[in-house]
């Protein structure tokens, strides 16, 4: 069981042809998960100048329906406001009213995908998101800033940061890691250390 929100860069730097690859990447990741209202729930945030929820965790309950929706995700140019997107996700996506099962002890995961450096600050926003108990994966392709990805992601970076020239190289490794972490949390007693200063866990 897990609640997973994909935070997807759709700014001008992404370009339409690359955004099509992002669609395929998310499609294949979701297709490999056991998606249903009682198991893995999926939400999607798209962002450029501003962030918007296109799928809440409780919007689409059937796996086939969400896969069809992913195929039609719209591309929109604009600037890259990753910090604002992280804040939006924290405020509106991981809440009980939009389908989060945090109060039931279900894992809360965010997967941010970007290909460029943010035009606003990400440090405060990423710490605030992690402090709510969300595990954050940062996926960077092409011109994404490795240092910024490390700021965004949960710690240690080697476990939660992915950087490559192509999404194809990331797909299987990220899918395996997501599945592994979900399974481990379900069948093991979770023991977490929490650093109030940095919000790492």
PDB file of C-alpha atoms in Angstrom:
ATOM      1  CA  UNK A   1       0.000   0.000   0.000  1.00  0.00           C
ATOM      2  CA  UNK A   2       1.237   3.470  -0.888  1.00  0.00           C
ATOM      3  CA  UNK A   3       0.082   6.912  -1.949  1.00  0.00           C
ATOM      4  CA  UNK A   4       2.336   8.138  -4.774  1.00  0.00           C
ATOM      5  CA  UNK A   5       2.229  11.637  -6.272  1.00  0.00           C
ATOM      6  CA  UNK A   6       4.167  12.388  -9.466  1.00  0.00           C
ATOM      7  CA  UNK A   7       5.285  16.038  -9.707  1.00  0.00           C
ATOM      8  CA  UNK A   8       6.021  16.674 -13.372  1.00  0.00           C
ATOM      9  CA  UNK A   9       7.883  19.585 -14.950  1.00  0.00           C
ATOM     10  CA  UNK A  10       6.046  20.812 -18.057  1.00  0.00           C
ATOM     11  CA  UNK A  11       7.970  24.079 -18.497  1.00  0.00           C
ATOM     12  CA  UNK A  12       9.406  25.354 -21.759  1.00  0.00           C
ATOM     13  CA  UNK A  13      12.765  23.757 -21.077  1.00  0.00           C
ATOM     14  CA  UNK A  14      11.117  20.329 -21.141  1.00  0.00           C
ATOM     15  CA  UNK A  15       9.969  20.723 -24.776  1.00  0.00           C
ATOM     16  CA  UNK A  16       7.087  18.781 -26.268  1.00  0.00           C
ATOM     17  CA  UNK A  17       9.174  15.856 -27.532  1.00  0.00           C
ATOM     18  CA  UNK A  18      10.736  15.322 -24.102  1.00  0.00           C
ATOM     19  CA  UNK A  19       7.376  15.652 -22.358  1.00  0.00           C
ATOM     20  CA  UNK A  20       6.109  12.803 -24.516  1.00  0.00           C
ATOM     21  CA  UNK A  21       8.939  10.660 -23.127  1.00  0.00           C
ATOM     22  CA  UNK A  22       7.954  11.709 -19.599  1.00  0.00           C
ATOM     23  CA  UNK A  23       4.396  10.545 -20.289  1.00  0.00           C
ATOM     24  CA  UNK A  24       5.716   7.160 -21.400  1.00  0.00           C
ATOM     25  CA  UNK A  25       8.000   6.962 -18.380  1.00  0.00           C
ATOM     26  CA  UNK A  26       5.168   7.611 -15.904  1.00  0.00           C
ATOM     27  CA  UNK A  27       2.874   5.248 -17.803  1.00  0.00           C
ATOM     28  CA  UNK A  28       5.317   2.368 -17.494  1.00  0.00           C
ATOM     29  CA  UNK A  29       6.042   3.047 -13.834  1.00  0.00           C
ATOM     30  CA  UNK A  30       2.334   3.112 -12.971  1.00  0.00           C
ATOM     31  CA  UNK A  31       1.655   0.071 -15.156  1.00  0.00           C
ATOM     32  CA  UNK A  32       4.127  -1.877 -13.021  1.00  0.00           C
ATOM     33  CA  UNK A  33       2.370  -1.023  -9.742  1.00  0.00           C
ATOM     34  CA  UNK A  34      -0.701  -2.614  -8.173  1.00  0.00           C
ATOM     35  CA  UNK A  35      -2.953   0.419  -8.552  1.00  0.00           C
ATOM     36  CA  UNK A  36      -6.364   0.420  -6.878  1.00  0.00           C
ATOM     37  CA  UNK A  37      -8.209   2.412  -4.228  1.00  0.00           C
ATOM     38  CA  UNK A  38      -7.132  -0.072  -1.531  1.00  0.00           C
ATOM     39  CA  UNK A  39      -3.535  -0.636  -2.623  1.00  0.00           C
ATOM     40  CA  UNK A  40      -1.429   1.897  -4.545  1.00  0.00           C
ATOM     41  CA  UNK A  41      -3.084   5.265  -5.171  1.00  0.00           C
ATOM     42  CA  UNK A  42      -1.620   7.649  -7.733  1.00  0.00           C
ATOM     43  CA  UNK A  43      -1.805  11.437  -7.985  1.00  0.00           C
ATOM     44  CA  UNK A  44      -0.263  13.746 -10.593  1.00  0.00           C
ATOM     45  CA  UNK A  45       0.799  17.399 -10.369  1.00  0.00           C
ATOM     46  CA  UNK A  46       1.927  19.315 -13.455  1.00  0.00           C
ATOM     47  CA  UNK A  47       3.890  22.529 -13.059  1.00  0.00           C
ATOM     48  CA  UNK A  48       5.581  25.383 -14.880  1.00  0.00           C
ATOM     49  CA  UNK A  49       4.800  28.974 -13.768  1.00  0.00           C
ATOM     50  CA  UNK A  50       2.233  27.473 -11.400  1.00  0.00           C
ATOM     51  CA  UNK A  51       1.338  23.990 -10.223  1.00  0.00           C
ATOM     52  CA  UNK A  52      -1.974  22.233 -10.721  1.00  0.00           C
ATOM     53  CA  UNK A  53      -3.377  18.869  -9.726  1.00  0.00           C
ATOM     54  CA  UNK A  54      -4.590  16.881 -12.700  1.00  0.00           C
ATOM     55  CA  UNK A  55      -5.185  13.699 -10.686  1.00  0.00           C
ATOM     56  CA  UNK A  56      -5.780  13.588  -6.936  1.00  0.00           C
ATOM     57  CA  UNK A  57      -5.103  10.418  -4.969  1.00  0.00           C
ATOM     58  CA  UNK A  58      -8.832   9.713  -4.837  1.00  0.00           C
ATOM     59  CA  UNK A  59      -9.779  11.017  -8.317  1.00  0.00           C
ATOM     60  CA  UNK A  60      -9.266   7.869 -10.372  1.00  0.00           C
ATOM     61  CA  UNK A  61      -9.685   4.472  -8.754  1.00  0.00           C
ATOM     62  CA  UNK A  62      -9.111   2.070 -11.653  1.00  0.00           C
ATOM     63  CA  UNK A  63      -5.639   1.386 -13.061  1.00  0.00           C
ATOM     64  CA  UNK A  64      -6.765   1.311 -16.709  1.00  0.00           C
ATOM     65  CA  UNK A  65      -8.462   4.694 -16.310  1.00  0.00           C
ATOM     66  CA  UNK A  66      -5.386   6.382 -14.901  1.00  0.00           C
ATOM     67  CA  UNK A  67      -3.171   4.843 -17.592  1.00  0.00           C
ATOM     68  CA  UNK A  68      -5.449   6.294 -20.255  1.00  0.00           C
ATOM     69  CA  UNK A  69      -5.343   9.672 -18.522  1.00  0.00           C
ATOM     70  CA  UNK A  70      -1.529   9.627 -18.415  1.00  0.00           C
ATOM     71  CA  UNK A  71      -1.464   9.196 -22.205  1.00  0.00           C
ATOM     72  CA  UNK A  72      -3.322  12.507 -22.535  1.00  0.00           C
ATOM     73  CA  UNK A  73      -1.358  14.622 -20.043  1.00  0.00           C
ATOM     74  CA  UNK A  74      -1.154  18.120 -21.574  1.00  0.00           C
ATOM     75  CA  UNK A  75       2.078  19.938 -22.310  1.00  0.00           C
ATOM     76  CA  UNK A  76       2.307  23.611 -21.426  1.00  0.00           C
ATOM     77  CA  UNK A  77       5.300  25.929 -21.697  1.00  0.00           C
ATOM     78  CA  UNK A  78       6.375  28.362 -19.008  1.00  0.00           C
ATOM     79  CA  UNK A  79       9.067  28.913 -16.400  1.00  0.00           C
ATOM     80  CA  UNK A  80      10.304  26.241 -13.978  1.00  0.00           C
ATOM     81  CA  UNK A  81       8.922  26.916 -10.484  1.00  0.00           C
ATOM     82  CA  UNK A  82       9.826  23.671  -8.738  1.00  0.00           C
ATOM     83  CA  UNK A  83       9.706  25.174  -5.240  1.00  0.00           C
ATOM     84  CA  UNK A  84       6.128  26.318  -5.780  1.00  0.00           C
ATOM     85  CA  UNK A  85       5.223  22.856  -7.072  1.00  0.00           C
ATOM     86  CA  UNK A  86       6.636  21.214  -3.934  1.00  0.00           C
ATOM     87  CA  UNK A  87       4.627  23.587  -1.745  1.00  0.00           C
ATOM     88  CA  UNK A  88       1.475  22.917  -3.755  1.00  0.00           C
ATOM     89  CA  UNK A  89       1.981  19.178  -3.399  1.00  0.00           C
ATOM     90  CA  UNK A  90       2.426  19.454   0.366  1.00  0.00           C
ATOM     91  CA  UNK A  91      -0.655  21.643   0.810  1.00  0.00           C
ATOM     92  CA  UNK A  92      -3.126  20.008  -1.554  1.00  0.00           C
ATOM     93  CA  UNK A  93      -2.073  16.474  -2.501  1.00  0.00           C
ATOM     94  CA  UNK A  94      -1.194  14.684   0.742  1.00  0.00           C
ATOM     95  CA  UNK A  95      -4.386  15.499   2.616  1.00  0.00           C
ATOM     96  CA  UNK A  96      -7.198  13.244   3.755  1.00  0.00           C
ATOM     97  CA  UNK A  97      -9.747  15.189   1.682  1.00  0.00           C
ATOM     98  CA  UNK A  98      -7.863  14.443  -1.556  1.00  0.00           C
ATOM     99  CA  UNK A  99      -7.248  10.762  -0.817  1.00  0.00           C
ATOM    100  CA  UNK A 100      -4.163  10.545   1.384  1.00  0.00           C
ATOM    101  CA  UNK A 101      -4.183   7.600   3.791  1.00  0.00           C
ATOM    102  CA  UNK A 102      -1.381   8.934   5.974  1.00  0.00           C
ATOM    103  CA  UNK A 103      -3.576   8.646   9.086  1.00  0.00           C
ATOM    104  CA  UNK A 104      -3.863   4.912   8.346  1.00  0.00           C
ATOM    105  CA  UNK A 105      -0.087   4.511   8.265  1.00  0.00           C
ATOM    106  CA  UNK A 106       0.114   4.205   4.468  1.00  0.00           C
ATOM    107  CA  UNK A 107       3.419   5.282   2.882  1.00  0.00           C
ATOM    108  CA  UNK A 108       3.445   8.749   1.347  1.00  0.00           C
ATOM    109  CA  UNK A 109       5.748   9.027  -1.687  1.00  0.00           C
ATOM    110  CA  UNK A 110       6.466  11.859  -4.121  1.00  0.00           C
ATOM    111  CA  UNK A 111       8.357  11.450  -7.395  1.00  0.00           C
ATOM    112  CA  UNK A 112       9.526  14.752  -8.893  1.00  0.00           C
ATOM    113  CA  UNK A 113      10.625  14.720 -12.544  1.00  0.00           C
ATOM    114  CA  UNK A 114      12.466  17.689 -14.040  1.00  0.00           C
ATOM    115  CA  UNK A 115      15.032  18.434 -16.722  1.00  0.00           C
ATOM    116  CA  UNK A 116      16.211  21.910 -15.677  1.00  0.00           C
ATOM    117  CA  UNK A 117      17.221  24.057 -12.727  1.00  0.00           C
ATOM    118  CA  UNK A 118      14.374  25.668 -10.818  1.00  0.00           C
ATOM    119  CA  UNK A 119      13.759  29.389 -11.130  1.00  0.00           C
ATOM    120  CA  UNK A 120      12.642  29.623  -7.514  1.00  0.00           C
ATOM    121  CA  UNK A 121      14.048  28.305  -4.246  1.00  0.00           C
ATOM    122  CA  UNK A 122      13.526  24.596  -3.533  1.00  0.00           C
ATOM    123  CA  UNK A 123      15.324  24.192  -0.203  1.00  0.00           C
ATOM    124  CA  UNK A 124      12.603  25.390   2.196  1.00  0.00           C
ATOM    125  CA  UNK A 125       9.801  23.796   0.196  1.00  0.00           C
ATOM    126  CA  UNK A 126      11.507  20.396  -0.005  1.00  0.00           C
ATOM    127  CA  UNK A 127      12.289  20.335   3.725  1.00  0.00           C
ATOM    128  CA  UNK A 128       8.685  21.269   4.527  1.00  0.00           C
ATOM    129  CA  UNK A 129       7.375  18.436   2.333  1.00  0.00           C
ATOM    130  CA  UNK A 130       9.698  15.844   3.852  1.00  0.00           C
ATOM    131  CA  UNK A 131       8.800  16.981   7.384  1.00  0.00           C
ATOM    132  CA  UNK A 132       5.195  15.969   6.761  1.00  0.00           C
ATOM    133  CA  UNK A 133       6.401  12.372   6.395  1.00  0.00           C
ATOM    134  CA  UNK A 134       6.600  12.218   2.597  1.00  0.00           C
ATOM    135  CA  UNK A 135       9.508  10.300   1.058  1.00  0.00           C
ATOM    136  CA  UNK A 136      10.694  12.281  -1.964  1.00  0.00           C
ATOM    137  CA  UNK A 137      12.411  10.881  -5.058  1.00  0.00           C
ATOM    138  CA  UNK A 138      14.061  13.402  -7.398  1.00  0.00           C
ATOM    139  CA  UNK A 139      14.392  12.312 -11.026  1.00  0.00           C
ATOM    140  CA  UNK A 140      16.547  14.533 -13.232  1.00  0.00           C
ATOM    141  CA  UNK A 141      17.207  14.234 -16.942  1.00  0.00           C
ATOM    142  CA  UNK A 142      19.361  16.274 -19.306  1.00  0.00           C
ATOM    143  CA  UNK A 143      20.049  19.690 -17.745  1.00  0.00           C
ATOM    144  CA  UNK A 144      18.678  19.037 -14.259  1.00  0.00           C
ATOM    145  CA  UNK A 145      20.967  20.349 -11.519  1.00  0.00           C
ATOM    146  CA  UNK A 146      22.408  17.436  -9.446  1.00  0.00           C
ATOM    147  CA  UNK A 147      22.871  19.641  -6.377  1.00  0.00           C
ATOM    148  CA  UNK A 148      19.281  20.804  -6.563  1.00  0.00           C
ATOM    149  CA  UNK A 149      18.055  17.223  -6.932  1.00  0.00           C
ATOM    150  CA  UNK A 150      19.920  16.340  -3.734  1.00  0.00           C
ATOM    151  CA  UNK A 151      18.266  19.272  -1.968  1.00  0.00           C
ATOM    152  CA  UNK A 152      14.827  18.090  -3.019  1.00  0.00           C
ATOM    153  CA  UNK A 153      15.137  14.369  -2.336  1.00  0.00           C
ATOM    154  CA  UNK A 154      14.989  12.405   0.883  1.00  0.00           C
ATOM    155  CA  UNK A 155      18.289  11.252   2.316  1.00  0.00           C
ATOM    156  CA  UNK A 156      20.590   9.565   1.557  1.00  0.00           C
ATOM    157  CA  UNK A 157      20.828  10.996  -1.971  1.00  0.00           C
ATOM    158  CA  UNK A 158      22.263   7.782  -3.417  1.00  0.00           C
ATOM    159  CA  UNK A 159      18.936   6.119  -2.662  1.00  0.00           C
ATOM    160  CA  UNK A 160      16.499   8.833  -3.698  1.00  0.00           C
ATOM    161  CA  UNK A 161      18.203  10.819  -6.481  1.00  0.00           C
ATOM    162  CA  UNK A 162      18.199   9.615 -10.086  1.00  0.00           C
ATOM    163  CA  UNK A 163      20.061  11.429 -12.847  1.00  0.00           C
ATOM    164  CA  UNK A 164      20.569  10.258 -16.423  1.00  0.00           C
ATOM    165  CA  UNK A 165      20.615  11.468 -19.998  1.00  0.00           C
ATOM    166  CA  UNK A 166      17.500   9.487 -20.823  1.00  0.00           C
ATOM    167  CA  UNK A 167      14.396   8.343 -18.975  1.00  0.00           C
ATOM    168  CA  UNK A 168      14.742   4.879 -20.491  1.00  0.00           C
ATOM    169  CA  UNK A 169      17.836   4.298 -18.359  1.00  0.00           C
ATOM    170  CA  UNK A 170      15.905   5.252 -15.220  1.00  0.00           C
ATOM    171  CA  UNK A 171      12.674   3.415 -15.761  1.00  0.00           C
ATOM    172  CA  UNK A 172      13.489  -0.075 -14.518  1.00  0.00           C
ATOM    173  CA  UNK A 173      15.670   1.014 -11.621  1.00  0.00           C
ATOM    174  CA  UNK A 174      13.091   3.459 -10.294  1.00  0.00           C
ATOM    175  CA  UNK A 175      10.234   1.003 -10.727  1.00  0.00           C
ATOM    176  CA  UNK A 176      12.144  -1.695  -8.844  1.00  0.00           C
ATOM    177  CA  UNK A 177      13.063   0.713  -6.043  1.00  0.00           C
ATOM    178  CA  UNK A 178       9.497   1.957  -5.604  1.00  0.00           C
ATOM    179  CA  UNK A 179       8.165  -1.586  -5.480  1.00  0.00           C
ATOM    180  CA  UNK A 180      10.918  -2.676  -3.082  1.00  0.00           C
ATOM    181  CA  UNK A 181      10.279   0.211  -0.699  1.00  0.00           C
ATOM    182  CA  UNK A 182       6.534  -0.389  -0.726  1.00  0.00           C
ATOM    183  CA  UNK A 183       6.942  -4.104  -0.027  1.00  0.00           C
ATOM    184  CA  UNK A 184       9.546  -3.517   2.684  1.00  0.00           C
ATOM    185  CA  UNK A 185       7.294  -1.065   4.519  1.00  0.00           C
ATOM    186  CA  UNK A 186       4.310  -3.424   4.395  1.00  0.00           C
ATOM    187  CA  UNK A 187       6.127  -6.498   5.685  1.00  0.00           C
ATOM    188  CA  UNK A 188       8.673  -4.944   8.055  1.00  0.00           C
ATOM    189  CA  UNK A 189       8.297  -2.973  11.251  1.00  0.00           C
ATOM    190  CA  UNK A 190       9.147   0.593  10.198  1.00  0.00           C
ATOM    191  CA  UNK A 191      11.855   2.253  12.248  1.00  0.00           C
ATOM    192  CA  UNK A 192      12.584   5.831  11.194  1.00  0.00           C
ATOM    193  CA  UNK A 193      15.027   8.370  12.494  1.00  0.00           C
ATOM    194  CA  UNK A 194      13.822  11.907  12.058  1.00  0.00           C
ATOM    195  CA  UNK A 195      15.948  15.030  12.045  1.00  0.00           C
ATOM    196  CA  UNK A 196      13.801  18.055  12.927  1.00  0.00           C
ATOM    197  CA  UNK A 197      16.391  20.530  11.641  1.00  0.00           C
ATOM    198  CA  UNK A 198      16.662  19.156   8.115  1.00  0.00           C
ATOM    199  CA  UNK A 199      13.479  17.114   7.788  1.00  0.00           C
ATOM    200  CA  UNK A 200      15.480  14.065   6.665  1.00  0.00           C
ATOM    201  CA  UNK A 201      14.162  10.582   7.179  1.00  0.00           C
TER     202      UNK A 201
END
